[in-house]
Coordinates of C-alpha atoms and ligand atoms in Angstrom, one line a residue:
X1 CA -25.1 44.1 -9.4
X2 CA -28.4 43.9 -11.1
X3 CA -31.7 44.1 -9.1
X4 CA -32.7 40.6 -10.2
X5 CA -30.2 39.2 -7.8
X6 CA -31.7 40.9 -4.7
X7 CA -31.9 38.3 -2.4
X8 CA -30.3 35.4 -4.8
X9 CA -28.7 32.5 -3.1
X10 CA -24.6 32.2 -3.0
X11 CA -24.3 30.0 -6.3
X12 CA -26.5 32.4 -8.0
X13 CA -24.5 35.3 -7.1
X14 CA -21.1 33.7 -7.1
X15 CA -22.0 33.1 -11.2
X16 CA -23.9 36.2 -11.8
X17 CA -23.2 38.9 -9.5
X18 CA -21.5 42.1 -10.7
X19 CA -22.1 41.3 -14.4
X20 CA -22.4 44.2 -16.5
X21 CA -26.0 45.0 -18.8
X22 CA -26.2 42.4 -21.4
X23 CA -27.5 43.7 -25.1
X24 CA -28.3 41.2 -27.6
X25 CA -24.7 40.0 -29.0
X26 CA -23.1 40.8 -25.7
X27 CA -20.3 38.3 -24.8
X28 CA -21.4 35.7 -22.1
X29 CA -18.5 36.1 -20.5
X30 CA -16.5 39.1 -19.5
X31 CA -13.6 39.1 -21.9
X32 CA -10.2 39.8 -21.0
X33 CA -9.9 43.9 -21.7
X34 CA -5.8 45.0 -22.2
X35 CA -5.9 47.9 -22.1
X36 CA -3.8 49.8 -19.1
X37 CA -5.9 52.8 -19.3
X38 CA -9.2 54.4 -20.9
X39 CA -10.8 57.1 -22.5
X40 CA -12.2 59.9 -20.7
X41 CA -14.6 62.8 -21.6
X42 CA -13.3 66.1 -22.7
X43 CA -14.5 67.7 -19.6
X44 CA -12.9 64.7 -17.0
X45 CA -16.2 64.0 -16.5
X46 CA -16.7 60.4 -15.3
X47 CA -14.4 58.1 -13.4
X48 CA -10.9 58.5 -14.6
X49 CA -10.2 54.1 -15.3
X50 CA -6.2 53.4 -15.1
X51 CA -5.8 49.8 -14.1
X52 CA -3.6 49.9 -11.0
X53 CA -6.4 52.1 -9.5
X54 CA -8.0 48.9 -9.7
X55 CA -11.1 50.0 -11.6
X56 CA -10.5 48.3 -14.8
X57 CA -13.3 46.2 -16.6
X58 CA -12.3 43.0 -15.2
X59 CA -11.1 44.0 -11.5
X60 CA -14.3 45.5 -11.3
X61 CA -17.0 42.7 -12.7
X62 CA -14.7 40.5 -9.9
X63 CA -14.8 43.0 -6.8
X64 CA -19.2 43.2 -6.8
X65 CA -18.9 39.8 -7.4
X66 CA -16.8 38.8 -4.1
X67 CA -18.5 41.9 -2.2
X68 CA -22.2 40.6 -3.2
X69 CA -20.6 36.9 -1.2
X70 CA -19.0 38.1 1.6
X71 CA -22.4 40.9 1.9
X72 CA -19.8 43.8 1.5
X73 CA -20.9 47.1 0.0
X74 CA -16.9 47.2 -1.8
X75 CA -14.4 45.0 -2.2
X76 CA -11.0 45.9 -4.0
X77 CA -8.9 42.7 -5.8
X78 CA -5.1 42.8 -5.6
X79 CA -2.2 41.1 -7.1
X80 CA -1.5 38.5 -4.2
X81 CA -3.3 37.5 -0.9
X82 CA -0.3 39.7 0.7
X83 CA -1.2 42.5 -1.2
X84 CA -4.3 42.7 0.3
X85 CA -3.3 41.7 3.8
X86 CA -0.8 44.9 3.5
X87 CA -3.0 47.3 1.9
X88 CA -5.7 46.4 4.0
X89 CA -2.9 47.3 7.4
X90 CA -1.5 50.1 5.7
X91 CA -4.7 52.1 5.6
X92 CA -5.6 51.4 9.2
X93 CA -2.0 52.3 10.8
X94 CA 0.3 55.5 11.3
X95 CA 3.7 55.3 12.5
X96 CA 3.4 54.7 16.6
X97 CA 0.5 52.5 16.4
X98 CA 0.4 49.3 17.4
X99 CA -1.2 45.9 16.4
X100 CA -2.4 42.8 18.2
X101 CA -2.0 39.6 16.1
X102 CA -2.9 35.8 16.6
X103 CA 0.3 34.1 16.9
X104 CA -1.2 31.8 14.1
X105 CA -0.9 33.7 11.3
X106 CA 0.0 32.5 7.6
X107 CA 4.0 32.8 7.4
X108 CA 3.8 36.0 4.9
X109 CA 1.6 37.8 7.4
X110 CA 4.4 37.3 10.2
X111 CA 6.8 38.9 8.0
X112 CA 5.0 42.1 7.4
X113 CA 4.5 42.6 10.7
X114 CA 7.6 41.6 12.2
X115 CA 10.0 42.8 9.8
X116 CA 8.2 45.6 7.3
X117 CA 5.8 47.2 9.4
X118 CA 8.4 48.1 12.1
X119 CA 10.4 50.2 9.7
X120 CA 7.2 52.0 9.5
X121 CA 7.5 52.7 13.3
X122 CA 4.2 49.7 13.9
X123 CA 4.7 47.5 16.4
X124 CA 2.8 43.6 17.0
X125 CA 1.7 42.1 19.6
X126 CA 0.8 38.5 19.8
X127 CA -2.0 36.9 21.6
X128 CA -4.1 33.2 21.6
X129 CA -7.7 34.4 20.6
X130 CA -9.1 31.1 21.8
X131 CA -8.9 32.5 25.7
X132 CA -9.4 36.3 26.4
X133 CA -5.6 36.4 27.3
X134 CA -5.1 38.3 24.5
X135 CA -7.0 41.4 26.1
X136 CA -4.3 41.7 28.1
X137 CA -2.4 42.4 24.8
X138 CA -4.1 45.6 24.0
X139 CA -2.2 49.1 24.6
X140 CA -3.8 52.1 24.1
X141 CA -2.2 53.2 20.7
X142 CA -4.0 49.7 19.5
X143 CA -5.4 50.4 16.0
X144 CA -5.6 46.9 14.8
X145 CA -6.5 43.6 16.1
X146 CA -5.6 40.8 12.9
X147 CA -6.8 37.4 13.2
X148 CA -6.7 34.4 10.9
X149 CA -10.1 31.7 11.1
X150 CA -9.9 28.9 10.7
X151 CA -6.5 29.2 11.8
X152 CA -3.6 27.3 10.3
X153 CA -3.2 24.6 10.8
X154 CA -4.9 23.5 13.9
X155 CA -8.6 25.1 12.5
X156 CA -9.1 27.1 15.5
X157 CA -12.2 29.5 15.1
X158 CA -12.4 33.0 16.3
X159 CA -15.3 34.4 18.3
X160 CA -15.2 37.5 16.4
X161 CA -18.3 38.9 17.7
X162 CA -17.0 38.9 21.3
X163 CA -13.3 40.4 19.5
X164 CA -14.8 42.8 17.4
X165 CA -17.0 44.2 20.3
X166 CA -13.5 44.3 22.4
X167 CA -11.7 45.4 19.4
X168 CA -14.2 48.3 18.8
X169 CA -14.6 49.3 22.8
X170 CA -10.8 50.0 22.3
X171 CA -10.7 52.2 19.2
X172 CA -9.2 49.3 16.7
X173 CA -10.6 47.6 13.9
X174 CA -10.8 44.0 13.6
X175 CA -9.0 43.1 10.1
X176 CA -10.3 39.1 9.2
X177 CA -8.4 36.9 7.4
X178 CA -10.8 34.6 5.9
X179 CA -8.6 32.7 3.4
X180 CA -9.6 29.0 5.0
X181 CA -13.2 29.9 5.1
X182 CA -14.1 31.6 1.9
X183 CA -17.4 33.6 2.1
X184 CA -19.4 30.5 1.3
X185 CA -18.9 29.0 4.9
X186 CA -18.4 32.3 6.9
X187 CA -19.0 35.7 6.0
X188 CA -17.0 37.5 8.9
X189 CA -18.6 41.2 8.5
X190 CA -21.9 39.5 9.6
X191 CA -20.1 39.0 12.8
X192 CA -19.1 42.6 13.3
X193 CA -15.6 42.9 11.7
X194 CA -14.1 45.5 9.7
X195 CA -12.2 44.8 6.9
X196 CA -12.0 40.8 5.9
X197 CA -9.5 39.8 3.3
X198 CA -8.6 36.5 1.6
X199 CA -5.5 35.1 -0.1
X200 CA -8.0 34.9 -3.6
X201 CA -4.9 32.2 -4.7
X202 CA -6.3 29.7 -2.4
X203 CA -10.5 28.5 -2.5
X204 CA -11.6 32.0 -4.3
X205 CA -9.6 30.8 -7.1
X206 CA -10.0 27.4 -6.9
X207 CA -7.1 26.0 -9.4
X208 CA -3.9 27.0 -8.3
X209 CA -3.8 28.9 -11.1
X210 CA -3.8 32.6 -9.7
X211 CA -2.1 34.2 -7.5
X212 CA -4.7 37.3 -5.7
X213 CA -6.4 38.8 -2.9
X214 CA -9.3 40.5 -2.1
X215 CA -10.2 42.8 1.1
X216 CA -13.7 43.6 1.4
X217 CA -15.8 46.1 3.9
X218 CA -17.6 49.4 4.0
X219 CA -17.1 51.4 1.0
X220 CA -15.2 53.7 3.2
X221 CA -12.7 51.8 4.8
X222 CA -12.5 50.1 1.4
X223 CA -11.9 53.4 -0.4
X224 CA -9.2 53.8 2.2
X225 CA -7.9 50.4 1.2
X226 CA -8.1 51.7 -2.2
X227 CA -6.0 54.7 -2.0
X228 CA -3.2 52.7 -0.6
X229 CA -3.2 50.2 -3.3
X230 CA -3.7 53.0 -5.9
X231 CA 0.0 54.7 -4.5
X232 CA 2.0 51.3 -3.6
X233 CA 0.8 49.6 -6.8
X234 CA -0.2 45.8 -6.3
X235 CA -3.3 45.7 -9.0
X236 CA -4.3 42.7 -10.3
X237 CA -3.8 41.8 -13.9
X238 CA -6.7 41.5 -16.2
X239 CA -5.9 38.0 -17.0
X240 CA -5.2 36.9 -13.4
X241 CA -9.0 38.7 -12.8
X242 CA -10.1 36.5 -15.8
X243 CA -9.1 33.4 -14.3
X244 CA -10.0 34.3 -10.9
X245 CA -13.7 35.6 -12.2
X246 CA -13.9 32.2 -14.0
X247 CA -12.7 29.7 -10.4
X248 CA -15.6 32.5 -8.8
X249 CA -18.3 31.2 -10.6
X250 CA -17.6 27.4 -9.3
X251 CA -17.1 28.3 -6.0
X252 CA -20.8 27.3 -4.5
X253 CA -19.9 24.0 -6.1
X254 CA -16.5 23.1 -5.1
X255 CA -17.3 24.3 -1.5
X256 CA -19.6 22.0 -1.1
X257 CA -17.6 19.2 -2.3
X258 CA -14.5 20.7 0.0
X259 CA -16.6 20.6 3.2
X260 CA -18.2 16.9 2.3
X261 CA -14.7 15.2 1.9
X262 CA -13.5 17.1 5.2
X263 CA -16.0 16.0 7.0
X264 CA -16.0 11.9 5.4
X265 CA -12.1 12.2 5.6
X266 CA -11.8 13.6 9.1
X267 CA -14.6 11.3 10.2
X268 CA -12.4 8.3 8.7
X269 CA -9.3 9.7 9.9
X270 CA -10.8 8.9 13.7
X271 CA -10.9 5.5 12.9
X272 CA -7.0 4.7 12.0
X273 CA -5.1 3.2 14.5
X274 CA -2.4 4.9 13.0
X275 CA -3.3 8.4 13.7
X276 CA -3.4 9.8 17.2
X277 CA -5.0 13.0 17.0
X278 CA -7.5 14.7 13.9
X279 CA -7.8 18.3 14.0
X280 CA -11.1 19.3 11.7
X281 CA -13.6 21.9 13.3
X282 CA -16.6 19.8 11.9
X283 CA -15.5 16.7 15.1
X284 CA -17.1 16.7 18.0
X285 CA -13.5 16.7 19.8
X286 CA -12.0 19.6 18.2
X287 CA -12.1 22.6 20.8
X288 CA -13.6 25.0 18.8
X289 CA -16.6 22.7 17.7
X290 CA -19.9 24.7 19.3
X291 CA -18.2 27.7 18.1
X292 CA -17.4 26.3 14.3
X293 CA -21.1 24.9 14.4
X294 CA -22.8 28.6 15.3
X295 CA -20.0 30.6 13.0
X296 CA -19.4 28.4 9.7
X297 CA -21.9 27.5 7.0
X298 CA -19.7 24.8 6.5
X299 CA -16.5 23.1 8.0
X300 CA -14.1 23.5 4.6
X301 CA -11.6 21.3 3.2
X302 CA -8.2 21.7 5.7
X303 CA -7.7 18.9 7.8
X304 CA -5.0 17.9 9.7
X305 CA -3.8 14.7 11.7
X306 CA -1.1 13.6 13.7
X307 CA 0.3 10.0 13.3
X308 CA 1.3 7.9 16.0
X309 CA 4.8 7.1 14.6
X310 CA 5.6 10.6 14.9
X311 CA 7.9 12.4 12.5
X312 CA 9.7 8.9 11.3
X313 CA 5.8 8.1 10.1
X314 CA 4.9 11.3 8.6
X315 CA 7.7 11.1 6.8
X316 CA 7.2 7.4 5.4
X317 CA 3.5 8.2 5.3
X318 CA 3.9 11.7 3.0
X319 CA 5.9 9.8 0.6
X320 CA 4.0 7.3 0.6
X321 CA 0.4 9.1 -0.7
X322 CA -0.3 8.5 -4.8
X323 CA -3.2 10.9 -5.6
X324 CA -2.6 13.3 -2.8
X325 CA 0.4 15.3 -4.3
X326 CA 2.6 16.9 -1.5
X327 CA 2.7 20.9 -1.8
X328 CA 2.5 24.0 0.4
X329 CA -0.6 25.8 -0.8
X330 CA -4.3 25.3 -0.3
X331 CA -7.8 25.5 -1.5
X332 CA -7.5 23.8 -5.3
X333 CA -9.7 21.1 -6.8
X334 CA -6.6 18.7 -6.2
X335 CA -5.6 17.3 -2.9
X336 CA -2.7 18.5 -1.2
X337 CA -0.6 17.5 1.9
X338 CA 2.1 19.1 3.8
X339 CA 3.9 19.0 6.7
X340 CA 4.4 22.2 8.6
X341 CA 7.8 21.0 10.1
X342 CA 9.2 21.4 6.5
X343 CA 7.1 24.0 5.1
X344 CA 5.1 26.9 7.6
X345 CA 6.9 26.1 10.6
X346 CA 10.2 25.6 9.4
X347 CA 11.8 28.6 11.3
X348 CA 10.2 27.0 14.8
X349 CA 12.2 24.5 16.6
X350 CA 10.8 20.9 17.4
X351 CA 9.8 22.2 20.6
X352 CA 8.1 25.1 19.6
X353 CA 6.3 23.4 17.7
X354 CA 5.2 20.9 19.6
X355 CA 4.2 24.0 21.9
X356 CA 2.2 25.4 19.4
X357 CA 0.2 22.2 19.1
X358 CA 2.2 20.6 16.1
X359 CA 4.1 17.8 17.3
X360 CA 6.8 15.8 14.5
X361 CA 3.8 13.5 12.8
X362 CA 1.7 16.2 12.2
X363 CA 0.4 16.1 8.4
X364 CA -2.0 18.9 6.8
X365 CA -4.3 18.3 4.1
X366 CA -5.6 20.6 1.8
X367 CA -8.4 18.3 0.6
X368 CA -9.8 18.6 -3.0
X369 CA -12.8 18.0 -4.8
X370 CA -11.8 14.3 -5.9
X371 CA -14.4 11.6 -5.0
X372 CA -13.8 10.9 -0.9
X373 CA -13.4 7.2 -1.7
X374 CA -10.3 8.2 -3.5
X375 CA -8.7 10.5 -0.8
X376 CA -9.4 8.1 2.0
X377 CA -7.7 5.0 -0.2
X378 CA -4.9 6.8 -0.5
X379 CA -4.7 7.1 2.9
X380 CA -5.4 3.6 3.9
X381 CA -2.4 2.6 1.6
X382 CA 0.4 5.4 2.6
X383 CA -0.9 4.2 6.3
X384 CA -0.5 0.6 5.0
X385 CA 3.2 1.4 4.1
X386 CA 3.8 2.3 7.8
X387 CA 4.0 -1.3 8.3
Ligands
LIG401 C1 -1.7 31.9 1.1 C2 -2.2 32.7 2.2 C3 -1.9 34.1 2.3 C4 -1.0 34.8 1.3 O1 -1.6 34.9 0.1 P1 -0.8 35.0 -1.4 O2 -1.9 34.9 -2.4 O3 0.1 33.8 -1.4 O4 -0.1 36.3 -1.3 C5 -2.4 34.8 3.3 N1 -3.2 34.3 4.3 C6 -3.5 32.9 4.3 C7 -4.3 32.4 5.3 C8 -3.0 32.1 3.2 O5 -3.2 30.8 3.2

């Protein structure tokens, strides 16, 4: 990162950090380099670049670039959000260690831990991190505590100053997933934790375009991160670090479009007869609100509501939406809704999920960058065609 952006503001760096010296007739833009591996010296002399060591031209222009937003001193980019999620575990776990989890973790997340990770003689644990019930979760061959914030999909937010210091006291690291915050409204190593990593597919990204991850954290534990990823083999391809690079550059932009429209559409949302409950961090009513307020530079673009009708509603409602498009990801400029009954939460039955706070009616909304007038008509009329 050049010296000129000491101290430069997140839109500055998101578009110029990690750029390599400019001559005259430089490219603007860091081109797309195809080339699986480089010349070295003679001697050996100088890093040896192969790119699933992750230190080809492009990979590396992207990871200062995302370490100079989350305030990292390294970040490594991977081929999927659960590339970097396993890297990130595998370098912070031996066989006969064990992990403590939120019980709301992304669906991909569960799998690794319930079914790979075991193989690898790891155990989980799973705790609620919005009481300190999950203390009781710790054992003493605790290595990692893993927690997702905001959490899908009810947004809770983590205190992960009060985990990391409980984390730490025990000998584990706190591993953040920070996919729903991106490090425009929350930079979690600020707050104490070790190693934060993001589904890059999602906000990072920006066009559900790419599919990548990131982990970011001391240059130590990230060179551990590193090493893993240099042996298993999930680097990113120079195109997908092209296209990720390029949704980077935007991402001060479309944040703050992504935390306006929650806030207008969760604010409107209160409003509908229609809808019983609105989960969004940036209400008042949400439980996590004080918390969201001192953690988050912003409140981001998931939402989610539950309609009155229940799941007879949802599902007359979901059909009924025009501009907002029904799919299972997050985080693009286009709106998105989903219902965790059919997507996430498939595997859970009615009553577990209306145990884990998502009765039938429960609707999630990836919201876009569209204008908030738009999102919230398209509402009004999918609510209209309740009847
Ligand atoms: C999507 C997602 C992942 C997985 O990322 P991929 O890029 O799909 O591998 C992990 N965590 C969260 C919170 C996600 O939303």
């Amino acid at each position: 990162m050049g010296a000129a952006l000491d101290g430069a503001g997140y839109s500055t760096r998101a578009v110029h950090a990690g750029d390599p010296p400019r001559d005259t007739g430089s490219p603007v833009v860091n081109p797309v380099v195809h080339s699986a591996t480089f010349f070295n010296d003679p001697e050996g002399r100088g890093e040896l670049l192969y790119s699933r060591y992750g230190n080809a031209p492009n990979s590396v222009a992207l990871q200062r670039r995302i370490a100079s937003l989350e305030g990292a001193e390294a970040c490594l980019v991977t081929g999927s959000g659960m590339a970097a999620i396993a890297c990130a575990l595998l370098a912070s776990l031996r066989a006969g260690d064990h992990v403590v989890a939120a019980r709301a973790l992304y669906g991909g997340t569960r799998a690794l831990l319930d079914a790979e990770l075991p193989r690898l003689g790891i155990r989980t644990s799973y705790a609620d991190f919005s009481d300190e019930e999950w203390q009781q979760a710790l054992e003493e061959n605790t290595r990692v505590v893993l927690v997702e914030t905001p959490s899908n999909p009810l947004l809770r937010v983590v205190d992960l100053q009060a985990v990391a210091e409980i984390a730490h006291g025990h000998g584990a690291r706190l591993i953040v997933d920070a996919t729903f915050a991106t490090p425009l409204n929350l930079r979690p190593l600020e707050h104490g934790v070790d190693l934060v990593v993001h589904s890059a597919t999602k906000y990072l990204g920006g066009h559900s375009d790419v599919t990548a991850g990131a982990v970011c954290g001391s240059a130590e534990l990230v060179a551990e991160v590193a090493e893993r990823a240099r042996v298993w083999g999930p680097a990113l391809d120079p195109n997908a670090a092209f296209l990720l690079e390029r949704g980077v550059k935007t991402l001060a932009l479309r944040m703050e479009r992504h935390n306006r429209n929650g806030m207008e559409v969760a604010d409107w949302c209160t409003r509908q007869p229609e809808i019983s409950r609105v989960h969004y961090p940036g209400l008042p009513s949400h439980p996590d609100h004080e918390l969201a307020r001192a953690l988050l530079d912003g409140f981001g673009g998931m939402l989610a509501i539950e309609l009155a009708g229940e799941g007879d509603a949802a599902t007359r409602f979901v059909r009924a939406l025009r501009l907002v498009k029904l799919a299972p990801s997050l985080g693009g400029v286009e709106s998105l809704a989903s219902e965790p009954r059919f997507t996430s939460h498939a595997g859970l039955s009615a009553e577990e999920r209306a145990a884990s706070g998502m009765p039938d009616g429960f609707v999630r909304f990836s919201l876009g960058i569209e204008d908030a007038a738009d999102i919230i008509a398209d509402l009004r009329q999918a609510l209209d065609a309740l009847g």
